[in-house]
N, CA, C and O atoms as a MOPAC input file, in Angstrom:
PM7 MOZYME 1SCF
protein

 N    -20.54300 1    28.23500 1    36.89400 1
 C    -19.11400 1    28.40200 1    36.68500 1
 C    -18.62300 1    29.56600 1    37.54100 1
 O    -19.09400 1    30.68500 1    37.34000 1
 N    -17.72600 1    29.37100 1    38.46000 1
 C    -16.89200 1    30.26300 1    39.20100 1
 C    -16.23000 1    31.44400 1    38.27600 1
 O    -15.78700 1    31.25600 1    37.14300 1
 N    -16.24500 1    32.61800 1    38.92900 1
 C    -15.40100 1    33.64000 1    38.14400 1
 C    -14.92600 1    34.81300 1    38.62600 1
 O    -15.73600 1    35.39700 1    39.34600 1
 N    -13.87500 1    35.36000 1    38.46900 1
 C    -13.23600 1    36.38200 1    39.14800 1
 C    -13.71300 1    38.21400 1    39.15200 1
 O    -13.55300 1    39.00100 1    38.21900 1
 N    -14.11800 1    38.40600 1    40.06200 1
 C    -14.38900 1    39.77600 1    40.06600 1
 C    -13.82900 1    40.57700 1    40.96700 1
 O    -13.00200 1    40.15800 1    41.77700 1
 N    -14.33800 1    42.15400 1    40.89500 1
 C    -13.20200 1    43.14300 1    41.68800 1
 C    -11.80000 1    42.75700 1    41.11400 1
 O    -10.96600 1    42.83100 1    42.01700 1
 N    -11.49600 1    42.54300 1    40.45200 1
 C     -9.79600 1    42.73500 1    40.06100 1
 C     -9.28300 1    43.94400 1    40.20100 1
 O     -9.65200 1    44.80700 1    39.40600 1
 N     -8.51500 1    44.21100 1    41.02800 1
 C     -8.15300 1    45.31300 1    41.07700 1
 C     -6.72200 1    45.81200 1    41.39800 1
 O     -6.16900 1    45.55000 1    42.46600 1
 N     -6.21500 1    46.46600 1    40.51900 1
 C     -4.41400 1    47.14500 1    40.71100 1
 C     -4.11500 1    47.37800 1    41.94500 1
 O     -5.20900 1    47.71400 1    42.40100 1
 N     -3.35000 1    47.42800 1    42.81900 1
 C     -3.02600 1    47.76300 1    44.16600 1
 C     -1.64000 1    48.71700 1    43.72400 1
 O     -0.50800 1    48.24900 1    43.60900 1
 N     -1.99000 1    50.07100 1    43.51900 1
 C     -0.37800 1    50.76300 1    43.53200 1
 C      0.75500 1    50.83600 1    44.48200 1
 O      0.67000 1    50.35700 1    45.61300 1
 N      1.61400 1    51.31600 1    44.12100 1
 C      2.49200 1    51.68900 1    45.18600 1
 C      2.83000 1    50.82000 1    46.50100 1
 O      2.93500 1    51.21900 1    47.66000 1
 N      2.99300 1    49.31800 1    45.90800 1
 C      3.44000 1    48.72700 1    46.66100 1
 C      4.47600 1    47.67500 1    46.43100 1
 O      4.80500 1    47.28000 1    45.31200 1
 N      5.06500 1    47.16400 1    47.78100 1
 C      6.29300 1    46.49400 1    47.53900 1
 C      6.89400 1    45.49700 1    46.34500 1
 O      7.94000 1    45.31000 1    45.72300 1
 N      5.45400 1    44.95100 1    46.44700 1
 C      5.85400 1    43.62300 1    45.87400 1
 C      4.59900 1    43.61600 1    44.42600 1
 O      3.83500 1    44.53300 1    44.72700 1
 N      4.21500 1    43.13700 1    43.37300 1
 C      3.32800 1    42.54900 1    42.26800 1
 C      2.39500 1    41.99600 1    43.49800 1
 O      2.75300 1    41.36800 1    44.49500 1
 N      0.93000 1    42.47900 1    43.06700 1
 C     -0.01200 1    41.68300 1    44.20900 1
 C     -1.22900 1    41.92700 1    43.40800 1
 O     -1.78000 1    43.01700 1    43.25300 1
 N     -1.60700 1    40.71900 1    42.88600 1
 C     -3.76000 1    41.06600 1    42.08900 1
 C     -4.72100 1    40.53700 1    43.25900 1
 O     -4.90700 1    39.35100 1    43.53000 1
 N     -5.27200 1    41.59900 1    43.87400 1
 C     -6.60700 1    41.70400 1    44.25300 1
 C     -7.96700 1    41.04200 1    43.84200 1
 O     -8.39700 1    41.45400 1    42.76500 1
 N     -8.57100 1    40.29800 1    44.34600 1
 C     -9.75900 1    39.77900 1    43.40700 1
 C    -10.61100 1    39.04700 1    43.96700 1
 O    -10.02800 1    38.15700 1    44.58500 1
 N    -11.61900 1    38.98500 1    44.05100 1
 C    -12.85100 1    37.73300 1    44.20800 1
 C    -13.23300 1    36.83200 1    43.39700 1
 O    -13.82600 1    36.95500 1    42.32500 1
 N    -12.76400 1    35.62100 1    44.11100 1
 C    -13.00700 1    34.41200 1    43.33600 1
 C    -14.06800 1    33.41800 1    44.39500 1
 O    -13.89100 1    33.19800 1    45.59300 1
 N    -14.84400 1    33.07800 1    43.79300 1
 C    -16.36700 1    32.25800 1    43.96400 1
 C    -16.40100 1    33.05800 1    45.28400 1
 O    -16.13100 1    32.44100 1    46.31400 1
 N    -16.74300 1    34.53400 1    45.36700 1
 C    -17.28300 1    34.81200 1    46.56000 1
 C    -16.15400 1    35.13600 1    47.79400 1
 O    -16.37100 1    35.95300 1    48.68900 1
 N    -14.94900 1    34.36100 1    47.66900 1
 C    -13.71700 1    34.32900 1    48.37900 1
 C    -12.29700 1    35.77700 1    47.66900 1
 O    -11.61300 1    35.89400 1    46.65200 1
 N    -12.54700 1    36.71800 1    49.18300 1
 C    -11.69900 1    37.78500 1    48.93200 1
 C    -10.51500 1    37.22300 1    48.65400 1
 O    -10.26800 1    36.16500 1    49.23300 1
 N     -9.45000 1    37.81200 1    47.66200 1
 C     -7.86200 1    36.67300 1    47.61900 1
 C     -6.52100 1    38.07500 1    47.05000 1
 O     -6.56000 1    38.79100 1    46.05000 1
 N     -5.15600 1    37.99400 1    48.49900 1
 C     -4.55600 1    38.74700 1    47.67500 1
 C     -3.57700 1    37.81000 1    47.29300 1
 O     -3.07500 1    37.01000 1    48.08200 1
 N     -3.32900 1    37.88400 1    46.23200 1
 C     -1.79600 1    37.01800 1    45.54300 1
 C     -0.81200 1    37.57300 1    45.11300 1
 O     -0.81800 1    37.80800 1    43.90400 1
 N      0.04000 1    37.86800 1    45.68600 1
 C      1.27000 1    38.20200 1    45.24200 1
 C      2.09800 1    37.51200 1    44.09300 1
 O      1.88800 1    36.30000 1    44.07400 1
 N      2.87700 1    37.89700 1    43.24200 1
 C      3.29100 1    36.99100 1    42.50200 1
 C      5.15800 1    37.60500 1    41.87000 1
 O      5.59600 1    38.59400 1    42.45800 1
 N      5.65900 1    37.25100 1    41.24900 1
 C      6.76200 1    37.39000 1    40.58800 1
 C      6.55600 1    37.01600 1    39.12800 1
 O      5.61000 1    36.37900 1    38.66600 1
 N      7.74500 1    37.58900 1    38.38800 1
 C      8.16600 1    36.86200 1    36.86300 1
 C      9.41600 1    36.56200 1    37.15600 1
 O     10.22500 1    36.91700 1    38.01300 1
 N      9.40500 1    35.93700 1    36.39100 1
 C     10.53500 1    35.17100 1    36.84000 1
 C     10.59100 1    34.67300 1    35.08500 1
 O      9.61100 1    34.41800 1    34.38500 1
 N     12.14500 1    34.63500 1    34.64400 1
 C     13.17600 1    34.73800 1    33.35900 1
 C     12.70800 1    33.39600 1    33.20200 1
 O     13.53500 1    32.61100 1    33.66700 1
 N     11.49000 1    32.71200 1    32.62800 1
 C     11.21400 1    31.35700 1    31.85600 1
 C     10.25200 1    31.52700 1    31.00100 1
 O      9.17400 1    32.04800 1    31.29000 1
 N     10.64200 1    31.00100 1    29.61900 1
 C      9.24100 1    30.93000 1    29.11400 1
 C      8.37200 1    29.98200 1    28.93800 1
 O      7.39100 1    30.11000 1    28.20500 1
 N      8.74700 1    28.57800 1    29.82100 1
 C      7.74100 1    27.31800 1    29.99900 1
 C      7.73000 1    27.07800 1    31.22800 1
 O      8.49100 1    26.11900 1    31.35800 1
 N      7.28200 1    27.39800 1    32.34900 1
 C      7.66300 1    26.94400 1    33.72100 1
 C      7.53600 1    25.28200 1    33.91600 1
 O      6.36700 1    24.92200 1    33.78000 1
 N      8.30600 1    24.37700 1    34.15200 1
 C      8.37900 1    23.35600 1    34.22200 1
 C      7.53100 1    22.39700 1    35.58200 1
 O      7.54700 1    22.81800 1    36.73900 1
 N      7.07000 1    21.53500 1    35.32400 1
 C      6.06600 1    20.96900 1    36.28000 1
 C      6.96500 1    20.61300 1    37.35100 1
 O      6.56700 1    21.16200 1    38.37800 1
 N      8.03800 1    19.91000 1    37.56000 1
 C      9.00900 1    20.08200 1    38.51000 1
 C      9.94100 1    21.01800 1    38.77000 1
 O     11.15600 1    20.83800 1    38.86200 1
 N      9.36100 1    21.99000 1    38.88300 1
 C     10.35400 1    23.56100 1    39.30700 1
 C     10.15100 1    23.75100 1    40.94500 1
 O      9.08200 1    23.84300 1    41.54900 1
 N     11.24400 1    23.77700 1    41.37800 1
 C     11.47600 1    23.65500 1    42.66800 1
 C     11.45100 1    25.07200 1    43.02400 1
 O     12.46000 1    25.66100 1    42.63600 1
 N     10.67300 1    25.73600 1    43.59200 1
 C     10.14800 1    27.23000 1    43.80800 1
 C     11.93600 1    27.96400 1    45.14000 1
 O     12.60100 1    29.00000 1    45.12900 1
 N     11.96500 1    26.56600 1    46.09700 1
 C     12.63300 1    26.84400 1    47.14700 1
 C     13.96400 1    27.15500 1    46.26800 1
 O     14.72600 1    27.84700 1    46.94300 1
 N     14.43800 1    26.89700 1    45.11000 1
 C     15.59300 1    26.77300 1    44.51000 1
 C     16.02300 1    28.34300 1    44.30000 1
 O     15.17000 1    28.85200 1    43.57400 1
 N     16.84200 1    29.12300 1    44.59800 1
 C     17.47800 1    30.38300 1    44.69800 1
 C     17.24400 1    31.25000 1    43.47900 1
 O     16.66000 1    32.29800 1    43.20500 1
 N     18.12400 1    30.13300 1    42.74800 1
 C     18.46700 1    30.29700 1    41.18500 1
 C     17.19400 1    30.51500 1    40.62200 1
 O     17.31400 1    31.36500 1    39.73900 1
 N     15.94200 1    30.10500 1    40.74000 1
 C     14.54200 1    30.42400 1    40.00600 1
 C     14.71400 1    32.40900 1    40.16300 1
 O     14.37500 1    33.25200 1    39.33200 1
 N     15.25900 1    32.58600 1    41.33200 1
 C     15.20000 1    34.33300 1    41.46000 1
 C     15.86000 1    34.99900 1    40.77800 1
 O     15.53400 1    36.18100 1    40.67200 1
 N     17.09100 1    34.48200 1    40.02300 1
 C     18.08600 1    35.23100 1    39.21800 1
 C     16.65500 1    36.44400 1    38.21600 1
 O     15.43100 1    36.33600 1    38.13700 1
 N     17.64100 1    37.47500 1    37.63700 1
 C     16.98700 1    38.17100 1    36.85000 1
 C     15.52700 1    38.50500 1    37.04300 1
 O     14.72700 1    38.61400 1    36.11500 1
 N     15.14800 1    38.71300 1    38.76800 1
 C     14.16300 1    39.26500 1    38.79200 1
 C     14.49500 1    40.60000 1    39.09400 1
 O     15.69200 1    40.88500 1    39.14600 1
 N     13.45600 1    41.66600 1    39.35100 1
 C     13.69400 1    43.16100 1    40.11000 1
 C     13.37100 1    42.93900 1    41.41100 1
 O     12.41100 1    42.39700 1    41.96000 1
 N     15.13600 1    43.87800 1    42.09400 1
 C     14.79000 1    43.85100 1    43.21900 1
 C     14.06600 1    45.15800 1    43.80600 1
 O     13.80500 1    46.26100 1    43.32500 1
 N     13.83800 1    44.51300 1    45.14800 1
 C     12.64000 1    45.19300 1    45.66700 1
 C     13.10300 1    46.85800 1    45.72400 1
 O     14.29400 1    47.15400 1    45.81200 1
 N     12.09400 1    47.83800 1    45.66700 1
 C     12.38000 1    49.28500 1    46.33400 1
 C     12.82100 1    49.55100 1    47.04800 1
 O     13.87700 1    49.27700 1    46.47700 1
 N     13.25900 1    50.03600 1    48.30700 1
 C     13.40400 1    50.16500 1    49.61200 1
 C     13.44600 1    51.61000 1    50.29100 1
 O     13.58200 1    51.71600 1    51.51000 1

């Protein structure tokens, strides 16, 4: 069974990003939250409106 190791916080940076090794494969993923509490199997990511009520970035 595959499993994730090195997880690791990345501070002080732009964007939400988890660090990690999965089956051997280095991986950074960035990610968002985003205002849903069921994400729907047809959620159109390109759609604007999915961004409402996130934080914007630092600058």
């Amino acid at each position: 069974m595959e499993e994730i190791i090195e997880l690791q916080p990345i501070p002080d940076v732009h964007i939400p990003v988890m660090k990690f090794k999965f089956d051997g494969i280095s991986i950074d993923l960035p990610y968002a939250s985003i205002s849903l509490l069921v994400v729907p199997e047809d959620l159109d990511i390109s759609d604007l409106s999915v961004l409402y009520n996130i934080d914007e970035p630092i600058t």
